[in-house]
């Protein structure tokens, strides 16, 4: 069951909630819609559920026009951010609701309904809770009731709106692993909305990063993290250093340093912006010719990772580097030390000459060339 | 040390005096302006004995007034219940042009003097009114007849149900209804299985207040009634007529019926507030 989203647009007064969004969702896929609030991810989810309709664009399910199908007949399972359990019904009645409201011809018998609800409650590990009311349950339990209720109608598509947003950190991690297992067991096509990158990267097969009503990038969690396609993805996902640079004769001028790389061949001269992940900055305590000279401002040891704050006078800015906590201790890195910093992996977006905006089409991933001596001494 | 202790000890004492005074003032006020008149109604009603009392109540004109009052309420209250639910639904579930205007219109009967409300109907449907000649031509009598009483009562009691439901439905949001829709429920199923159970106590509360007002309304009804004995007199109007006839015992006897109605309403209202207070309040717990 493939879902094709084609050029969807949705406006609310002057606000573009969705702006030319296209996406294809394969059968059995687990897709995360990731973005800050106002990025359009919830609007897209509501359109998939049939609770909202686009101003233009198509939504197809195996070639069938879903926009002609009302929310009632779409057969989509939806778990609301705050669960939206029926507060005056027991857990059992909540889960049975979708079966009870069916037209008589398609409605299962009482015994069948009871059997199916029992099965679902077992599946979400809530057997024994059937007679409780939503107000008597914990957040995690409510969440699972909402899930069981959505699954009761045997949906062809499961939609989850910020499924873990209202839960404690601990419950959240446990529940999302459980949800991932459940997905692997049932193989149900699932789309969930989140603003939490960790959640998206850990859970999803594919992540759709959204910003201001547009899709910034679609890719596997690994692709999203390792090869961000746009400056927004760089800034939104993981940590990164943003460094203004100039491209000059296929070389990268960054502050007082000039880096050579094959990837720069063919790029016109001009201003550009480069992004470097903290773990892609290599440090050397012995002075090297190639690389920024920097003062180590702070070493923050957080568990297994050491975050380093580097003052780089040649760039006129602070950079953040990251390395293993053990390694930082082994090399006895301390605040106040002078180090040489070498970026190993940069992503460069040349700036458009007219607008001054990063030109996504000319994006380059740059691995600067360093002399043999530098490589030998690195680490 | 002792001085400090006695100081801190005397403080609560001094602080207790002010609330006591306030409570005494409030109670005294209630006694003077609410309980005393209420007691007076029953004392005056029974002044000439139980026989006169019952005689005043079973008088044909009194019976006709009771029947008419019940009839008017029986028409106005259900209509305003339906309207109130529909208006609250529209106000809280949809965005549309003129929503603020609808909200203001719902409140209008609260801000207009009932006498003016009655006059409006006389000006519209009276013999000299805008539609008067047309109505006369078609032999339809609204003013100084039962339909006029019903119209005026509907107008005056229009806000009660809607005003009770709107804040509650606003705070509950439409998530549950949307969930029901996605689960395959139709419009009526959503209303009867999800919306109505969530608002039933607030609805009952609104209906109760609406009914009390419908039966007790005087001003608007007085203008459109024409005071035709045995035909267009509701209970409050009947009280006035008896009083103007210097039939004090009779007037108070009939008034005591209205006082009973008020006491029953108050009792039910208090019970609802006590039992289902959290479901009546706008800030009803959302269950999460």
Tab-separated table of N, CA and C in Angstrom, chain A residues 76-229:
chain	number	residue	atom	x	y	z
A	76	UNK	N	-7.930	4.850	8.814
A	76	UNK	CA	-6.591	5.218	9.265
A	76	UNK	C	-6.585	5.207	10.799
A	77	UNK	N	-5.539	4.667	11.368
A	77	UNK	CA	-5.414	4.696	12.827
A	77	UNK	C	-4.663	5.948	13.224
A	78	UNK	N	-5.241	6.717	14.152
A	78	UNK	CA	-4.595	7.968	14.539
A	78	UNK	C	-4.456	8.026	16.056
A	79	UNK	N	-3.250	8.277	16.517
A	79	UNK	CA	-3.021	8.458	17.950
A	79	UNK	C	-2.708	9.928	18.178
A	80	UNK	N	-3.564	10.595	18.955
A	80	UNK	CA	-3.420	12.033	19.174
A	80	UNK	C	-2.308	12.313	20.172
A	81	UNK	N	-1.822	13.535	20.079
A	81	UNK	CA	-0.742	13.957	20.964
A	81	UNK	C	-1.135	13.792	22.432
A	82	UNK	N	-2.366	14.216	22.753
A	82	UNK	CA	-2.823	14.055	24.139
A	82	UNK	C	-3.802	12.896	24.239
A	83	UNK	N	-3.669	11.974	23.296
A	83	UNK	CA	-4.401	10.696	23.257
A	83	UNK	C	-5.882	10.827	22.935
A	84	UNK	N	-6.544	11.900	23.427
A	84	UNK	CA	-7.970	12.094	23.137
A	84	UNK	C	-8.791	10.856	23.442
A	85	UNK	N	-8.498	10.197	24.551
A	85	UNK	CA	-9.323	9.058	24.951
A	85	UNK	C	-10.707	9.569	25.336
A	86	UNK	N	-11.723	8.731	25.133
A	86	UNK	CA	-13.071	9.112	25.548
A	86	UNK	C	-13.122	9.004	27.063
A	87	UNK	N	-13.231	10.149	27.726
A	87	UNK	CA	-13.020	10.164	29.177
A	87	UNK	C	-14.139	9.502	29.957
A	88	UNK	N	-15.321	9.418	29.326
A	88	UNK	CA	-16.444	8.826	30.055
A	88	UNK	C	-16.587	7.338	29.763
A	89	UNK	N	-15.627	6.773	29.017
A	89	UNK	CA	-15.697	5.343	28.709
A	89	UNK	C	-14.531	4.611	29.358
A	90	UNK	N	-14.773	3.338	29.666
A	90	UNK	CA	-13.685	2.529	30.210
A	90	UNK	C	-12.670	2.240	29.103
A	91	UNK	N	-11.552	1.681	29.505
A	91	UNK	CA	-10.521	1.293	28.546
A	91	UNK	C	-11.133	0.354	27.498
A	92	UNK	N	-11.921	-0.610	27.982
A	92	UNK	CA	-12.542	-1.567	27.072
A	92	UNK	C	-13.419	-0.849	26.045
A	93	UNK	N	-14.275	0.061	26.554
A	93	UNK	CA	-15.191	0.780	25.656
A	93	UNK	C	-14.434	1.666	24.672
A	94	UNK	N	-13.353	2.260	25.131
A	94	UNK	CA	-12.527	3.078	24.246
A	94	UNK	C	-12.015	2.254	23.071
A	95	UNK	N	-11.468	1.079	23.391
A	95	UNK	CA	-10.875	0.254	22.341
A	95	UNK	C	-11.954	-0.314	21.433
A	96	UNK	N	-13.135	-0.605	22.019
A	96	UNK	CA	-14.212	-1.210	21.228
A	96	UNK	C	-14.926	-0.200	20.340
A	97	UNK	N	-14.720	1.098	20.608
A	97	UNK	CA	-15.506	2.145	19.944
A	97	UNK	C	-15.543	1.998	18.417
A	98	UNK	N	-14.367	1.854	17.827
A	98	UNK	CA	-14.267	1.800	16.365
A	98	UNK	C	-15.057	0.641	15.771
A	99	UNK	N	-15.223	-0.447	16.554
A	99	UNK	CA	-15.988	-1.598	16.068
A	99	UNK	C	-17.473	-1.382	16.304
A	100	UNK	N	-17.812	-0.753	17.429
A	100	UNK	CA	-19.216	-0.545	17.794
A	100	UNK	C	-19.927	0.402	16.843
A	101	UNK	N	-19.198	1.384	16.299
A	101	UNK	CA	-19.872	2.393	15.467
A	101	UNK	C	-19.985	1.958	14.013
A	102	UNK	N	-19.528	0.742	13.710
A	102	UNK	CA	-19.642	0.291	12.328
A	102	UNK	C	-21.096	0.052	11.955
A	103	UNK	N	-21.427	0.219	10.659
A	103	UNK	CA	-22.773	-0.117	10.214
A	103	UNK	C	-23.051	-1.595	10.535
A	104	UNK	N	-24.316	-1.887	10.809
A	104	UNK	CA	-24.677	-3.214	11.319
A	104	UNK	C	-24.076	-4.350	10.482
A	105	UNK	N	-24.068	-4.170	9.165
A	105	UNK	CA	-23.621	-5.251	8.289
A	105	UNK	C	-22.155	-5.609	8.534
A	106	UNK	N	-21.352	-4.608	8.910
A	106	UNK	CA	-19.921	-4.874	9.078
A	106	UNK	C	-19.525	-4.968	10.552
A	107	UNK	N	-20.516	-4.838	11.432
A	107	UNK	CA	-20.198	-4.814	12.856
A	107	UNK	C	-20.000	-6.232	13.381
A	108	UNK	N	-18.884	-6.497	14.059
A	108	UNK	CA	-18.691	-7.832	14.635
A	108	UNK	C	-19.683	-8.054	15.768
A	109	UNK	N	-19.934	-9.317	16.097
A	109	UNK	CA	-20.842	-9.618	17.208
A	109	UNK	C	-20.207	-9.191	18.523
A	110	UNK	N	-21.042	-9.136	19.564
A	110	UNK	CA	-20.547	-8.728	20.880
A	110	UNK	C	-19.360	-9.570	21.320
A	111	UNK	N	-19.503	-10.881	21.131
A	111	UNK	CA	-18.448	-11.795	21.566
A	111	UNK	C	-17.161	-11.551	20.783
A	112	UNK	N	-17.329	-11.317	19.483
A	112	UNK	CA	-16.145	-11.053	18.642
A	112	UNK	C	-15.447	-9.769	19.081
A	113	UNK	N	-16.268	-8.741	19.368
A	113	UNK	CA	-15.695	-7.464	19.806
A	113	UNK	C	-14.896	-7.675	21.087
A	114	UNK	N	-15.515	-8.374	22.044
A	114	UNK	CA	-14.844	-8.616	23.324
A	114	UNK	C	-13.526	-9.357	23.102
A	115	UNK	N	-13.561	-10.322	22.203
A	115	UNK	CA	-12.356	-11.113	21.961
A	115	UNK	C	-11.254	-10.250	21.359
A	116	UNK	N	-11.656	-9.423	20.390
A	116	UNK	CA	-10.648	-8.579	19.730
A	116	UNK	C	-10.075	-7.544	20.678
A	117	UNK	N	-10.936	-6.960	21.513
A	117	UNK	CA	-10.452	-5.962	22.457
A	117	UNK	C	-9.479	-6.608	23.446
A	118	UNK	N	-9.846	-7.799	23.936
A	118	UNK	CA	-8.959	-8.504	24.869
A	118	UNK	C	-7.592	-8.755	24.243
A	119	UNK	N	-7.629	-9.187	23.001
A	119	UNK	CA	-6.381	-9.484	22.290
A	119	UNK	C	-5.511	-8.228	22.190
A	120	UNK	N	-6.182	-7.106	21.804
A	120	UNK	CA	-5.438	-5.849	21.635
A	120	UNK	C	-4.869	-5.374	22.967
A	121	UNK	N	-5.670	-5.507	24.031
A	121	UNK	CA	-5.189	-5.047	25.334
A	121	UNK	C	-3.998	-5.889	25.782
A	122	UNK	N	-4.007	-7.166	25.439
A	122	UNK	CA	-2.839	-8.005	25.736
A	122	UNK	C	-1.630	-7.511	24.958
A	123	UNK	N	-1.894	-7.220	23.695
A	123	UNK	CA	-0.812	-6.789	22.816
A	123	UNK	C	-0.139	-5.523	23.334
A	124	UNK	N	-0.930	-4.593	23.881
A	124	UNK	CA	-0.343	-3.363	24.411
A	124	UNK	C	-0.078	-3.477	25.919
A	125	UNK	N	-0.089	-4.704	26.398
A	125	UNK	CA	0.251	-5.007	27.794
A	125	UNK	C	-0.633	-4.269	28.786
A	126	UNK	N	-1.936	-4.279	28.505
A	126	UNK	CA	-2.869	-3.621	29.414
A	126	UNK	C	-3.972	-4.573	29.852
A	127	UNK	N	-3.751	-5.903	29.717
A	127	UNK	CA	-4.796	-6.814	30.157
A	127	UNK	C	-4.973	-6.636	31.667
A	128	UNK	N	-6.231	-6.652	32.069
A	128	UNK	CA	-6.515	-6.408	33.485
A	128	UNK	C	-6.898	-4.959	33.748
A	129	UNK	N	-6.706	-4.101	32.747
A	129	UNK	CA	-7.021	-2.672	32.918
A	129	UNK	C	-8.340	-2.315	32.240
A	130	UNK	N	-9.018	-3.300	31.660
A	130	UNK	CA	-10.172	-3.036	30.787
A	130	UNK	C	-11.251	-2.200	31.460
A	131	UNK	N	-11.434	-2.361	32.767
A	131	UNK	CA	-12.548	-1.684	33.445
A	131	UNK	C	-12.177	-0.307	33.955
A	132	UNK	N	-10.920	0.067	33.788
A	132	UNK	CA	-10.512	1.386	34.301
A	132	UNK	C	-10.962	2.511	33.370
A	133	UNK	N	-10.993	3.717	33.945
A	133	UNK	CA	-11.273	4.907	33.152
A	133	UNK	C	-9.958	5.610	32.838
A	134	UNK	N	-9.914	6.363	31.739
A	134	UNK	CA	-8.656	7.027	31.361
A	134	UNK	C	-8.014	7.806	32.512
A	135	UNK	N	-8.852	8.460	33.334
A	135	UNK	CA	-8.300	9.288	34.407
A	135	UNK	C	-7.545	8.448	35.441
A	136	UNK	N	-7.794	7.127	35.426
A	136	UNK	CA	-7.132	6.271	36.423
A	136	UNK	C	-5.848	5.661	35.891
A	137	UNK	N	-5.407	6.086	34.711
A	137	UNK	CA	-4.221	5.488	34.107
A	137	UNK	C	-3.051	6.462	34.101
A	138	UNK	N	-1.846	5.907	34.027
A	138	UNK	CA	-0.656	6.749	33.874
A	138	UNK	C	-0.542	7.193	32.416
A	139	UNK	N	0.339	8.139	32.175
A	139	UNK	CA	0.514	8.661	30.815
A	139	UNK	C	0.866	7.570	29.817
A	140	UNK	N	1.799	6.723	30.201
A	140	UNK	CA	2.227	5.653	29.296
A	140	UNK	C	1.099	4.672	29.012
A	141	UNK	N	0.275	4.401	30.033
A	141	UNK	CA	-0.848	3.485	29.848
A	141	UNK	C	-1.901	4.093	28.922
A	142	UNK	N	-2.161	5.402	29.101
A	142	UNK	CA	-3.132	6.085	28.230
A	142	UNK	C	-2.676	6.016	26.788
A	143	UNK	N	-1.382	6.221	26.625
A	143	UNK	CA	-0.804	6.189	25.291
A	143	UNK	C	-1.064	4.838	24.631
A	144	UNK	N	-0.912	3.774	25.409
A	144	UNK	CA	-1.090	2.439	24.838
A	144	UNK	C	-2.574	2.139	24.601
A	145	UNK	N	-3.458	2.697	25.428
A	145	UNK	CA	-4.894	2.551	25.159
A	145	UNK	C	-5.217	3.228	23.829
A	146	UNK	N	-4.659	4.434	23.648
A	146	UNK	CA	-4.904	5.169	22.403
A	146	UNK	C	-4.417	4.357	21.207
A	147	UNK	N	-3.299	3.689	21.394
A	147	UNK	CA	-2.739	2.879	20.320
A	147	UNK	C	-3.638	1.674	20.039
A	148	UNK	N	-4.083	1.010	21.103
A	148	UNK	CA	-4.958	-0.151	20.934
A	148	UNK	C	-6.254	0.261	20.250
A	149	UNK	N	-6.791	1.442	20.643
A	149	UNK	CA	-8.023	1.933	20.042
A	149	UNK	C	-7.837	2.168	18.547
A	150	UNK	N	-6.663	2.732	18.190
A	150	UNK	CA	-6.389	2.997	16.774
A	150	UNK	C	-6.212	1.696	15.996
A	151	UNK	N	-5.604	0.693	16.642
A	151	UNK	CA	-5.347	-0.571	15.944
A	151	UNK	C	-6.608	-1.419	15.808
A	152	UNK	N	-7.617	-1.136	16.645
A	152	UNK	CA	-8.821	-1.967	16.669
A	152	UNK	C	-9.532	-1.973	15.327
A	153	UNK	N	-9.450	-0.887	14.587
A	153	UNK	CA	-10.163	-0.851	13.308
A	153	UNK	C	-9.309	-1.437	12.180
A	154	UNK	N	-8.225	-2.107	12.544
A	154	UNK	CA	-7.312	-2.714	11.572
A	154	UNK	C	-6.957	-1.745	10.461
A	155	UNK	N	-6.297	-0.656	10.827
A	155	UNK	CA	-6.007	0.390	9.847
A	155	UNK	C	-4.953	-0.062	8.839
A	156	UNK	N	-4.993	0.564	7.664
A	156	UNK	CA	-3.956	0.277	6.673
A	156	UNK	C	-2.779	1.220	6.864
A	157	UNK	N	-3.017	2.253	7.673
A	157	UNK	CA	-1.982	3.246	7.918
A	157	UNK	C	-2.118	3.723	9.355
A	158	UNK	N	-1.006	3.771	10.067
A	158	UNK	CA	-1.049	4.230	11.455
A	158	UNK	C	-0.346	5.579	11.556
A	159	UNK	N	-1.048	6.552	12.135
A	159	UNK	CA	-0.485	7.897	12.275
A	159	UNK	C	-0.357	8.230	13.752
A	160	UNK	N	0.789	8.779	14.136
A	160	UNK	CA	1.003	9.127	15.538
A	160	UNK	C	1.472	10.571	15.622
A	161	UNK	N	0.755	11.374	16.404
A	161	UNK	CA	1.106	12.788	16.547
A	161	UNK	C	1.884	12.982	17.843
A	162	UNK	N	3.140	13.308	17.736
A	162	UNK	CA	3.996	13.489	18.917
A	162	UNK	C	3.717	12.396	19.956
A	163	UNK	N	3.926	11.140	19.589
A	163	UNK	CA	3.425	10.066	20.451
A	163	UNK	C	4.054	10.035	21.842
A	164	UNK	N	5.231	10.593	21.976
A	164	UNK	CA	5.878	10.492	23.288
A	164	UNK	C	6.024	11.846	23.964
A	165	UNK	N	5.416	12.866	23.345
A	165	UNK	CA	5.610	14.240	23.801
A	165	UNK	C	5.206	14.473	25.244
A	166	UNK	N	4.152	13.784	25.700
A	166	UNK	CA	3.615	14.105	27.026
A	166	UNK	C	4.117	13.150	28.105
A	167	UNK	N	5.174	12.414	27.804
A	167	UNK	CA	5.633	11.396	28.770
A	167	UNK	C	6.959	11.782	29.422
A	168	UNK	N	7.236	11.178	30.571
A	168	UNK	CA	8.532	11.384	31.238
A	168	UNK	C	9.644	10.788	30.380
A	169	UNK	N	10.839	11.308	30.564
A	169	UNK	CA	11.978	10.880	29.749
A	169	UNK	C	12.162	9.357	29.777
A	170	UNK	N	12.047	8.770	30.964
A	170	UNK	CA	12.311	7.336	31.082
A	170	UNK	C	11.271	6.497	30.356
A	171	UNK	N	10.004	6.824	30.622
A	171	UNK	CA	8.901	6.102	29.985
A	171	UNK	C	9.011	6.262	28.475
A	172	UNK	N	9.411	7.449	28.063
A	172	UNK	CA	9.478	7.779	26.652
A	172	UNK	C	10.418	6.822	25.905
A	173	UNK	N	11.612	6.639	26.447
A	173	UNK	CA	12.594	5.778	25.780
A	173	UNK	C	12.094	4.345	25.755
A	174	UNK	N	11.566	3.869	26.892
A	174	UNK	CA	11.084	2.485	26.949
A	174	UNK	C	9.951	2.278	25.955
A	175	UNK	N	9.033	3.245	25.895
A	175	UNK	CA	7.854	3.102	25.052
A	175	UNK	C	8.210	3.159	23.573
A	176	UNK	N	9.198	3.958	23.230
A	176	UNK	CA	9.505	4.055	21.797
A	176	UNK	C	10.230	2.813	21.302
A	177	UNK	N	11.038	2.195	22.154
A	177	UNK	CA	11.642	0.914	21.754
A	177	UNK	C	10.538	-0.115	21.545
A	178	UNK	N	9.573	-0.094	22.490
A	178	UNK	CA	8.462	-1.039	22.418
A	178	UNK	C	7.660	-0.820	21.141
A	179	UNK	N	7.454	0.457	20.792
A	179	UNK	CA	6.698	0.785	19.585
A	179	UNK	C	7.430	0.286	18.340
A	180	UNK	N	8.747	0.412	18.364
A	180	UNK	CA	9.548	-0.053	17.235
A	180	UNK	C	9.394	-1.583	17.078
A	181	UNK	N	9.424	-2.306	18.197
A	181	UNK	CA	9.232	-3.756	18.148
A	181	UNK	C	7.859	-4.090	17.592
A	182	UNK	N	6.859	-3.356	18.098
A	182	UNK	CA	5.487	-3.591	17.658
A	182	UNK	C	5.391	-3.391	16.144
A	183	UNK	N	6.043	-2.355	15.651
A	183	UNK	CA	6.018	-2.082	14.220
A	183	UNK	C	6.665	-3.222	13.441
A	184	UNK	N	7.770	-3.716	13.965
A	184	UNK	CA	8.436	-4.817	13.268
A	184	UNK	C	7.573	-6.067	13.266
A	185	UNK	N	6.814	-6.267	14.336
A	185	UNK	CA	5.927	-7.418	14.433
A	185	UNK	C	4.769	-7.321	13.454
A	186	UNK	N	4.164	-6.110	13.382
A	186	UNK	CA	2.927	-5.969	12.623
A	186	UNK	C	3.150	-5.517	11.190
A	187	UNK	N	4.282	-4.886	10.943
A	187	UNK	CA	4.596	-4.447	9.584
A	187	UNK	C	3.637	-3.398	9.047
A	188	UNK	N	3.007	-2.630	9.951
A	188	UNK	CA	2.018	-1.631	9.556
A	188	UNK	C	2.725	-0.344	9.112
A	189	UNK	N	2.298	0.192	7.971
A	189	UNK	CA	2.859	1.464	7.515
A	189	UNK	C	2.571	2.520	8.580
A	190	UNK	N	3.606	3.183	9.057
A	190	UNK	CA	3.439	4.090	10.186
A	190	UNK	C	4.101	5.428	9.897
A	191	UNK	N	3.378	6.500	10.181
A	191	UNK	CA	3.944	7.845	10.057
A	191	UNK	C	3.804	8.521	11.406
A	192	UNK	N	4.882	9.041	11.941
A	192	UNK	CA	4.733	9.779	13.197
A	192	UNK	C	5.399	11.130	13.128
A	193	UNK	N	4.810	12.055	13.877
A	193	UNK	CA	5.267	13.430	13.902
A	193	UNK	C	6.054	13.648	15.181
A	194	UNK	N	7.186	14.320	15.068
A	194	UNK	CA	7.936	14.619	16.284
A	194	UNK	C	8.787	15.866	16.073
A	195	UNK	N	9.115	16.523	17.177
A	195	UNK	CA	10.073	17.615	17.073
A	195	UNK	C	11.393	17.189	17.713
A	196	UNK	N	11.425	15.921	18.164
A	196	UNK	CA	12.575	15.404	18.898
A	196	UNK	C	13.448	14.597	17.939
A	197	UNK	N	14.613	15.136	17.576
A	197	UNK	CA	15.442	14.483	16.578
A	197	UNK	C	15.927	13.110	17.032
A	198	UNK	N	16.200	13.000	18.332
A	198	UNK	CA	16.682	11.718	18.848
A	198	UNK	C	15.645	10.624	18.574
A	199	UNK	N	14.375	10.984	18.849
A	199	UNK	CA	13.272	10.067	18.635
A	199	UNK	C	13.190	9.654	17.165
A	200	UNK	N	13.269	10.651	16.287
A	200	UNK	CA	13.143	10.390	14.856
A	200	UNK	C	14.294	9.526	14.358
A	201	UNK	N	15.512	9.878	14.762
A	201	UNK	CA	16.683	9.168	14.254
A	201	UNK	C	16.723	7.737	14.791
A	202	UNK	N	16.246	7.555	16.026
A	202	UNK	CA	16.316	6.224	16.611
A	202	UNK	C	15.238	5.291	16.066
A	203	UNK	N	14.032	5.849	15.834
A	203	UNK	CA	12.882	5.001	15.522
A	203	UNK	C	12.678	4.729	14.037
A	204	UNK	N	12.863	5.747	13.233
A	204	UNK	CA	12.318	5.691	11.877
A	204	UNK	C	13.225	4.971	10.889
A	205	UNK	N	12.560	4.398	9.851
A	205	UNK	CA	13.320	3.900	8.705
A	205	UNK	C	13.781	5.083	7.864
A	206	UNK	N	12.870	6.033	7.765
A	206	UNK	CA	13.154	7.226	6.975
A	206	UNK	C	12.686	8.454	7.718
A	207	UNK	N	13.476	9.507	7.636
A	207	UNK	CA	13.136	10.741	8.328
A	207	UNK	C	12.864	11.826	7.289
A	208	UNK	N	11.746	12.539	7.493
A	208	UNK	CA	11.419	13.663	6.621
A	208	UNK	C	11.599	14.925	7.462
A	209	UNK	N	12.621	15.713	7.121
A	209	UNK	CA	12.857	16.926	7.902
A	209	UNK	C	12.075	18.060	7.262
A	210	UNK	N	11.214	18.704	8.069
A	210	UNK	CA	10.375	19.780	7.543
A	210	UNK	C	10.712	21.104	8.198
A	211	UNK	N	10.546	22.170	7.423
A	211	UNK	CA	10.785	23.512	7.934
A	211	UNK	C	9.914	24.482	7.158
A	212	UNK	N	9.164	25.295	7.845
A	212	UNK	CA	8.306	26.310	7.250
A	212	UNK	C	7.473	25.781	6.082
A	213	UNK	N	6.843	24.654	6.316
A	213	UNK	CA	5.919	24.125	5.325
A	213	UNK	C	6.555	23.403	4.164
A	214	UNK	N	7.880	23.280	4.199
A	214	UNK	CA	8.556	22.594	3.099
A	214	UNK	C	9.361	21.407	3.620
A	215	UNK	N	9.615	20.468	2.713
A	215	UNK	CA	10.487	19.354	3.080
A	215	UNK	C	11.925	19.766	2.802
A	216	UNK	N	12.755	19.711	3.823
A	216	UNK	CA	14.160	20.079	3.653
A	216	UNK	C	14.968	18.890	3.136
A	217	UNK	N	14.688	17.732	3.708
A	217	UNK	CA	15.443	16.555	3.303
A	217	UNK	C	14.680	15.303	3.691
A	218	UNK	N	14.790	14.278	2.847
A	218	UNK	CA	14.234	12.975	3.163
A	218	UNK	C	15.365	11.974	3.088
A	219	UNK	N	15.515	11.149	4.097
A	219	UNK	CA	16.590	10.166	4.041
A	219	UNK	C	16.558	9.246	5.235
A	220	UNK	N	17.444	8.248	5.207
A	220	UNK	CA	17.559	7.377	6.368
A	220	UNK	C	18.142	8.220	7.497
A	221	UNK	N	17.955	7.780	8.753
A	221	UNK	CA	18.525	8.542	9.868
A	221	UNK	C	20.010	8.799	9.672
A	222	UNK	N	20.712	7.801	9.133
A	222	UNK	CA	22.142	7.946	8.922
A	222	UNK	C	22.453	9.031	7.889
A	223	UNK	N	21.706	9.015	6.800
A	223	UNK	CA	21.902	10.034	5.766
A	223	UNK	C	21.616	11.422	6.313
A	224	UNK	N	20.534	11.512	7.074
A	224	UNK	CA	20.141	12.820	7.611
A	224	UNK	C	21.248	13.363	8.511
A	225	UNK	N	21.800	12.495	9.323
A	225	UNK	CA	22.802	12.977	10.264
A	225	UNK	C	24.154	13.181	9.580
A	226	UNK	N	24.552	12.246	8.732
A	226	UNK	CA	25.884	12.315	8.133
A	226	UNK	C	25.947	13.263	6.946
A	227	UNK	N	24.865	13.339	6.194
A	227	UNK	CA	24.918	14.182	4.988
A	227	UNK	C	23.737	15.140	4.927
A	228	UNK	N	23.686	16.069	5.839
A	228	UNK	CA	22.576	17.029	5.782
A	228	UNK	C	22.579	17.773	4.453
A	229	UNK	N	21.407	17.927	3.862
A	229	UNK	CA	21.331	18.512	2.523
A	229	UNK	C	21.236	20.023	2.564
